[in-house]
Coordinates of C-alpha atoms and ligand atoms in Angstrom, one line a residue:
X988 CA 87.0 73.1 68.4
X989 CA 85.7 72.8 72.4
X990 CA 85.9 75.0 75.3
X991 CA 89.3 74.6 78.0
X992 CA 88.0 74.6 81.5
X993 CA 90.0 76.3 83.6
X994 CA 88.9 76.0 87.5
X995 CA 90.5 78.4 89.4
X996 CA 90.2 81.1 87.5
X997 CA 89.8 83.7 89.4
X998 CA 93.2 82.7 91.3
X999 CA 96.5 84.5 90.8
X1000 CA 97.7 81.9 88.4
X1001 CA 94.5 80.9 87.3
X1002 CA 93.7 84.5 85.8
X1003 CA 96.8 83.9 83.7
X1004 CA 95.9 80.7 82.4
X1005 CA 92.8 82.2 81.2
X1006 CA 94.5 84.9 79.3
X1007 CA 97.3 82.5 77.4
X1008 CA 94.3 79.8 76.3
X1009 CA 92.7 83.2 74.9
X1010 CA 96.3 84.3 73.6
X1011 CA 96.6 80.8 71.8
X1012 CA 93.1 80.8 70.0
X1013 CA 91.4 78.7 72.4
X1014 CA 87.8 78.4 73.6
X1015 CA 87.9 78.9 77.6
X1016 CA 85.3 78.3 79.9
X1017 CA 86.3 79.8 83.9
X1018 CA 84.4 78.1 86.9
X1019 CA 84.0 79.9 89.9
X1020 CA 81.9 80.2 92.8
X1021 CA 80.2 83.7 92.1
X1022 CA 79.9 84.2 88.9
X1023 CA 78.5 88.0 88.8
X1024 CA 81.9 89.0 90.7
X1025 CA 84.9 87.4 88.6
X1026 CA 85.5 89.9 86.2
X1027 CA 87.1 87.6 83.5
X1028 CA 87.8 88.5 79.9
X1029 CA 84.9 89.1 77.6
X1030 CA 84.3 85.9 75.1
X1031 CA 85.2 83.8 78.6
X1032 CA 82.2 81.1 79.8
X1033 CA 82.0 81.8 82.7
X1034 CA 80.4 79.0 85.3
X1035 CA 79.3 78.8 88.4
X1036 CA 80.7 75.5 90.7
X1037 CA 82.4 74.5 93.8
X1038 CA 85.1 71.6 94.4
X1039 CA 83.1 71.5 97.9
X1040 CA 80.1 69.7 95.6
X1041 CA 81.3 68.1 93.3
X1042 CA 78.2 67.3 91.3
X1043 CA 78.0 70.9 90.5
X1044 CA 81.2 70.4 88.4
X1045 CA 78.9 68.3 86.1
X1046 CA 77.2 71.4 83.6
X1047 CA 81.4 72.9 83.7
X1048 CA 82.4 69.8 82.3
X1049 CA 79.5 69.1 79.8
X1050 CA 81.3 68.9 76.5
X1051 CA 85.4 69.6 77.9
X1052 CA 88.0 67.3 76.9
X1053 CA 90.8 69.1 78.8
X1054 CA 90.6 70.8 82.1
X1055 CA 93.0 72.9 84.1
X1056 CA 92.4 71.7 88.1
X1057 CA 93.0 73.5 91.0
X1058 CA 93.8 71.9 94.3
X1059 CA 92.2 74.4 96.9
X1060 CA 89.3 72.4 98.2
X1061 CA 87.2 69.3 98.4
X1062 CA 87.3 65.8 98.7
X1063 CA 89.8 64.9 95.6
X1064 CA 88.9 61.2 94.8
X1065 CA 84.9 62.3 94.4
X1066 CA 86.1 65.2 92.7
X1067 CA 87.9 63.4 90.0
X1068 CA 85.2 60.8 90.2
X1069 CA 83.5 63.3 88.5
X1070 CA 85.5 64.5 85.8
X1071 CA 85.9 60.7 84.9
X1072 CA 82.5 60.3 84.5
X1073 CA 82.5 63.2 82.2
X1074 CA 85.1 61.7 79.8
X1075 CA 88.1 64.5 80.8
X1076 CA 90.9 63.3 78.7
X1077 CA 94.1 65.5 79.6
X1078 CA 94.2 67.3 83.4
X1079 CA 96.6 69.8 84.5
X1080 CA 96.8 70.2 88.3
X1081 CA 98.3 73.1 90.6
X1082 CA 98.8 71.8 94.1
X1083 CA 101.0 71.6 96.7
X1084 CA 103.8 69.5 97.5
X1085 CA 106.3 69.2 99.7
X1086 CA 108.8 65.8 98.9
X1087 CA 110.8 66.2 102.2
X1088 CA 107.5 65.5 104.3
X1089 CA 105.9 62.1 104.3
X1090 CA 102.1 61.3 103.5
X1091 CA 100.9 61.4 106.9
X1092 CA 101.9 64.8 107.7
X1093 CA 98.8 66.8 108.5
X1094 CA 99.8 69.1 106.4
X1095 CA 100.5 66.8 103.2
X1096 CA 97.6 64.6 103.6
X1097 CA 94.7 66.1 102.1
X1098 CA 97.0 66.8 99.2
X1099 CA 98.6 63.5 98.7
X1100 CA 94.7 61.7 98.8
X1101 CA 94.1 65.0 95.9
X1102 CA 97.2 63.9 93.5
X1103 CA 96.6 59.9 94.0
X1104 CA 92.9 60.5 92.6
X1105 CA 93.8 62.6 89.8
X1106 CA 96.6 59.8 89.0
X1107 CA 94.0 57.6 89.0
X1108 CA 91.5 59.4 86.9
X1109 CA 92.1 57.7 83.8
X1110 CA 93.1 60.9 81.8
X1111 CA 96.4 62.3 81.0
X1112 CA 97.7 64.0 83.8
X1113 CA 100.8 66.8 84.6
X1114 CA 100.8 67.9 88.1
X1115 CA 102.2 71.2 88.3
X1116 CA 104.1 71.8 92.2
X1117 CA 105.3 75.6 92.0
X1118 CA 107.4 77.5 94.5
X1119 CA 106.8 80.3 96.7
X1120 CA 104.6 82.4 94.3
X1121 CA 106.4 86.4 93.6
X1122 CA 102.3 87.3 94.1
X1123 CA 102.3 86.5 97.6
X1124 CA 104.5 89.5 98.4
X1125 CA 100.7 91.5 97.2
X1126 CA 100.4 90.6 101.4
X1127 CA 102.6 93.7 101.8
X1128 CA 100.9 96.0 99.9
X1129 CA 98.8 98.0 102.7
X1130 CA 101.7 98.6 104.1
X1131 CA 103.7 100.2 101.6
X1132 CA 100.6 101.6 100.2
X1133 CA 100.2 103.3 103.8
X1134 CA 104.0 103.8 105.3
X1135 CA 106.3 102.6 103.0
X1136 CA 107.2 99.9 105.0
X1137 CA 107.2 95.7 104.7
X1138 CA 106.8 94.1 108.7
X1139 CA 108.0 90.2 108.1
X1140 CA 110.7 88.0 110.0
X1141 CA 113.1 86.4 107.9
X1142 CA 115.0 89.4 105.7
X1143 CA 118.0 87.3 105.0
X1144 CA 115.2 84.1 103.8
X1145 CA 116.2 83.0 100.8
X1146 CA 113.7 82.0 98.2
X1147 CA 113.5 81.1 94.3
X1148 CA 109.8 83.1 93.9
X1149 CA 108.0 82.4 90.5
X1150 CA 106.2 84.5 88.3
X1151 CA 102.4 83.6 88.2
X1152 CA 102.3 83.6 83.8
X1153 CA 105.3 81.5 83.9
X1154 CA 103.5 78.6 86.5
X1155 CA 100.8 79.3 83.5
X1156 CA 102.8 79.1 81.0
X1157 CA 103.7 75.8 82.3
X1158 CA 100.2 74.6 82.5
X1159 CA 99.2 76.3 78.8
X1160 CA 102.4 73.5 77.8
X1161 CA 100.8 70.6 79.2
X1162 CA 97.2 71.3 78.1
X1163 CA 98.0 72.0 74.5
X1164 CA 101.0 70.0 73.3
X1165 CA 101.9 66.1 73.9
X1166 CA 104.7 64.6 75.9
X1167 CA 104.0 66.6 79.2
X1168 CA 101.8 63.4 80.3
X1169 CA 102.9 61.9 83.8
X1170 CA 105.1 64.2 84.5
X1171 CA 105.6 66.6 87.9
X1172 CA 107.0 69.9 87.2
X1173 CA 108.0 72.4 89.3
X1174 CA 108.0 75.7 88.8
X1175 CA 110.1 78.2 90.1
X1176 CA 111.8 81.0 89.2
X1177 CA 115.1 82.1 87.9
X1178 CA 117.1 83.2 90.9
X1179 CA 117.0 83.1 94.6
X1180 CA 115.6 86.6 96.2
X1181 CA 116.4 87.3 99.7
X1182 CA 113.5 89.0 101.5
X1183 CA 114.5 92.0 101.9
X1184 CA 116.6 92.3 98.7
X1185 CA 112.8 91.1 97.6
X1186 CA 111.1 94.9 99.3
X1187 CA 114.3 96.9 98.2
X1188 CA 112.9 95.5 94.6
X1189 CA 109.6 97.2 95.2
X1190 CA 110.4 100.4 96.6
X1191 CA 112.5 101.1 92.8
X1192 CA 109.4 99.6 91.3
X1193 CA 107.0 102.0 92.8
X1194 CA 109.7 104.7 92.8
X1195 CA 110.5 105.6 96.7
X1196 CA 112.3 103.7 99.4
X1197 CA 110.5 100.9 101.4
X1198 CA 111.8 100.2 105.0
X1199 CA 112.0 96.4 105.8
X1200 CA 111.4 96.4 109.4
X1201 CA 112.3 92.3 110.2
X1202 CA 110.0 91.0 112.7
X1203 CA 111.1 88.2 115.6
X1204 CA 109.4 85.2 115.3
X1205 CA 106.9 85.6 118.0
X1206 CA 105.7 89.2 116.5
X1207 CA 105.5 87.3 113.1
X1208 CA 103.3 85.1 114.2
X1209 CA 101.2 87.6 116.6
X1210 CA 101.4 89.3 112.4
X1211 CA 100.3 86.5 110.7
X1212 CA 97.4 85.3 112.6
X1213 CA 94.5 86.7 110.7
X1214 CA 96.0 86.3 107.7
X1215 CA 96.8 82.2 107.9
X1216 CA 95.2 79.2 109.4
X1217 CA 97.9 78.6 112.7
X1218 CA 99.3 75.0 111.2
X1219 CA 100.1 77.0 107.7
X1220 CA 102.0 80.0 110.5
X1221 CA 103.9 77.2 111.9
X1222 CA 104.9 75.8 109.1
X1223 CA 106.2 79.2 107.4
X1224 CA 108.0 79.3 110.4
X1225 CA 109.5 76.4 110.4
X1226 CA 111.0 77.1 107.4
X1227 CA 112.1 80.0 108.2
X1228 CA 114.8 78.4 110.2
X1229 CA 116.0 76.7 107.1
X1230 CA 117.5 80.2 105.1
X1231 CA 117.6 78.0 101.9
X1232 CA 114.6 75.8 102.4
X1233 CA 113.4 77.5 98.9
X1234 CA 115.9 79.1 96.9
X1235 CA 116.6 75.7 94.7
X1236 CA 116.2 77.0 91.1
X1237 CA 114.2 74.1 89.3
X1238 CA 114.9 73.5 85.3
X1239 CA 111.0 73.1 84.4
X1240 CA 110.1 76.9 83.3
X1241 CA 113.3 76.7 81.4
X1242 CA 112.3 73.0 80.0
X1243 CA 109.3 73.8 79.3
X1244 CA 108.8 76.9 77.5
X1245 CA 112.4 77.3 76.2
X1246 CA 113.2 81.1 78.1
X1247 CA 114.4 81.4 81.2
X1248 CA 111.7 82.3 83.9
X1249 CA 110.7 85.5 84.7
X1250 CA 112.8 88.0 87.9
X1251 CA 111.4 89.5 91.0
X1252 CA 112.2 92.5 89.6
X1253 CA 110.3 92.5 86.5
X1254 CA 107.2 91.1 88.7
X1255 CA 107.5 94.1 91.1
X1256 CA 107.1 97.0 87.9
X1257 CA 104.8 95.4 86.9
X1258 CA 102.6 95.4 89.5
X1259 CA 103.9 98.8 90.7
X1260 CA 100.7 100.3 90.8
X1261 CA 99.1 97.8 93.4
X1262 CA 102.1 98.8 96.0
X1263 CA 102.0 102.9 95.1
Ligands
NAP2032 N1 100.8 80.9 96.8 C1 102.1 80.1 97.1 O1 102.9 80.2 97.0 C2 101.5 78.8 96.5 C3 103.0 78.1 96.2 C4 103.1 76.8 95.8 C5 102.2 76.1 95.7 N2 100.4 76.7 95.7 C6 99.5 75.8 95.2 O2 98.0 76.7 94.2 C7 97.4 76.8 94.5 C8 96.5 78.1 94.4 O3 96.8 78.4 95.3 P1 96.6 80.6 95.9 O4 95.7 80.3 97.5 O5 97.5 81.1 95.4 O6 95.0 80.6 94.9 P2 93.9 81.5 95.0 O7 94.8 82.9 93.5 O8 94.0 82.3 95.7 O9 93.3 81.3 93.9 C9 91.9 80.4 94.0 C10 91.0 79.8 93.3 O10 90.4 78.6 93.5 C11 89.7 79.1 93.5 N3 88.2 78.6 94.7 C12 88.6 78.1 96.2 N4 87.4 77.6 96.2 C13 86.6 76.9 95.7 C14 85.6 75.7 95.9 N5 85.6 75.2 97.1 N6 85.4 75.6 94.9 C15 85.8 75.8 93.2 N7 86.5 76.8 93.5 C16 87.3 77.3 94.4 C17 89.2 80.8 94.1 O11 87.8 80.6 92.6 P3 86.7 81.5 93.2 O12 86.8 82.5 94.6 O13 86.3 82.5 92.3 O14 85.3 80.7 93.4 C18 90.0 81.1 93.0 O15 90.3 81.1 91.7 C19 96.8 76.2 95.6 O16 96.7 74.7 95.3 C20 97.8 76.4 96.4 O17 98.7 75.2 96.8 C21 100.6 77.6 95.6

């Protein structure tokens, strides 16, 4: 059996993809820029390479027919060209898409070019465009650990936060099963969660109350300055003006996995040690 190449293998979703492929009995080759720091499970073949240098992907692609690709940087058409030359037959693609925005929106243009390159790569492709990751709330962990406080804007903002194992589950089905080619899945969680409720559930998981201190948009801009690029901060703040902008619950996790999506309450208990 030839290996399946997982890019972004050290990331939030990538680690779950690697684990689920191993559990399903597949050989996994993992791409990372930093093989020495990858901390991947025993049995995974770790290979160095970067999207910023598409030719560096060639060794990782040797003998591979199925690839999980994360769009995180680089020139989409050049990357797709390397995949085509390597003879990749099936691609899952984890990326971002906000269908409410046009192709020439600065937040979307790079992604749309990437998407089209994948669609023209000659491989069977499946896009996976998730909702907001539950794991993004790990940004709150230092504040919870230090002073049992979360400082964030928009306490009544509602988001169908999605568990990384559900995103990975959809990716793994699309890699292993027929019938997912040409689909663009949008995994979300099973229910919208208010920011302040997410904080409460983290408190319940760690066994002590965690206070939610609501920041004004101006305070949030300052708070996020060193964490995200300015245009991403403005995007977050713009989304915050529409409280249910991310609240939509997609049917995709339930349809692809045959079970409801995993809840935030469960995610918080699984990650309690990181907040405790
Ligand atoms: N976070 C969300 O809420 C959210 C929502 C919807 C969609 N998404 C999408 O999900 C994807 C993952 O996002 P994330 O921020 O959560 O990622 P992440 O978990 O932080 O992981 C990023 C991964 O990309 C790899 N990587 C980064 N630069 C690379 C490069 N130049 N060459 C090769 N590999 C590289 C990293 O590997 P090494 O460091 O080991 O090289 C790491 O494994 C993105 O496409 C994002 O747009 C995220």
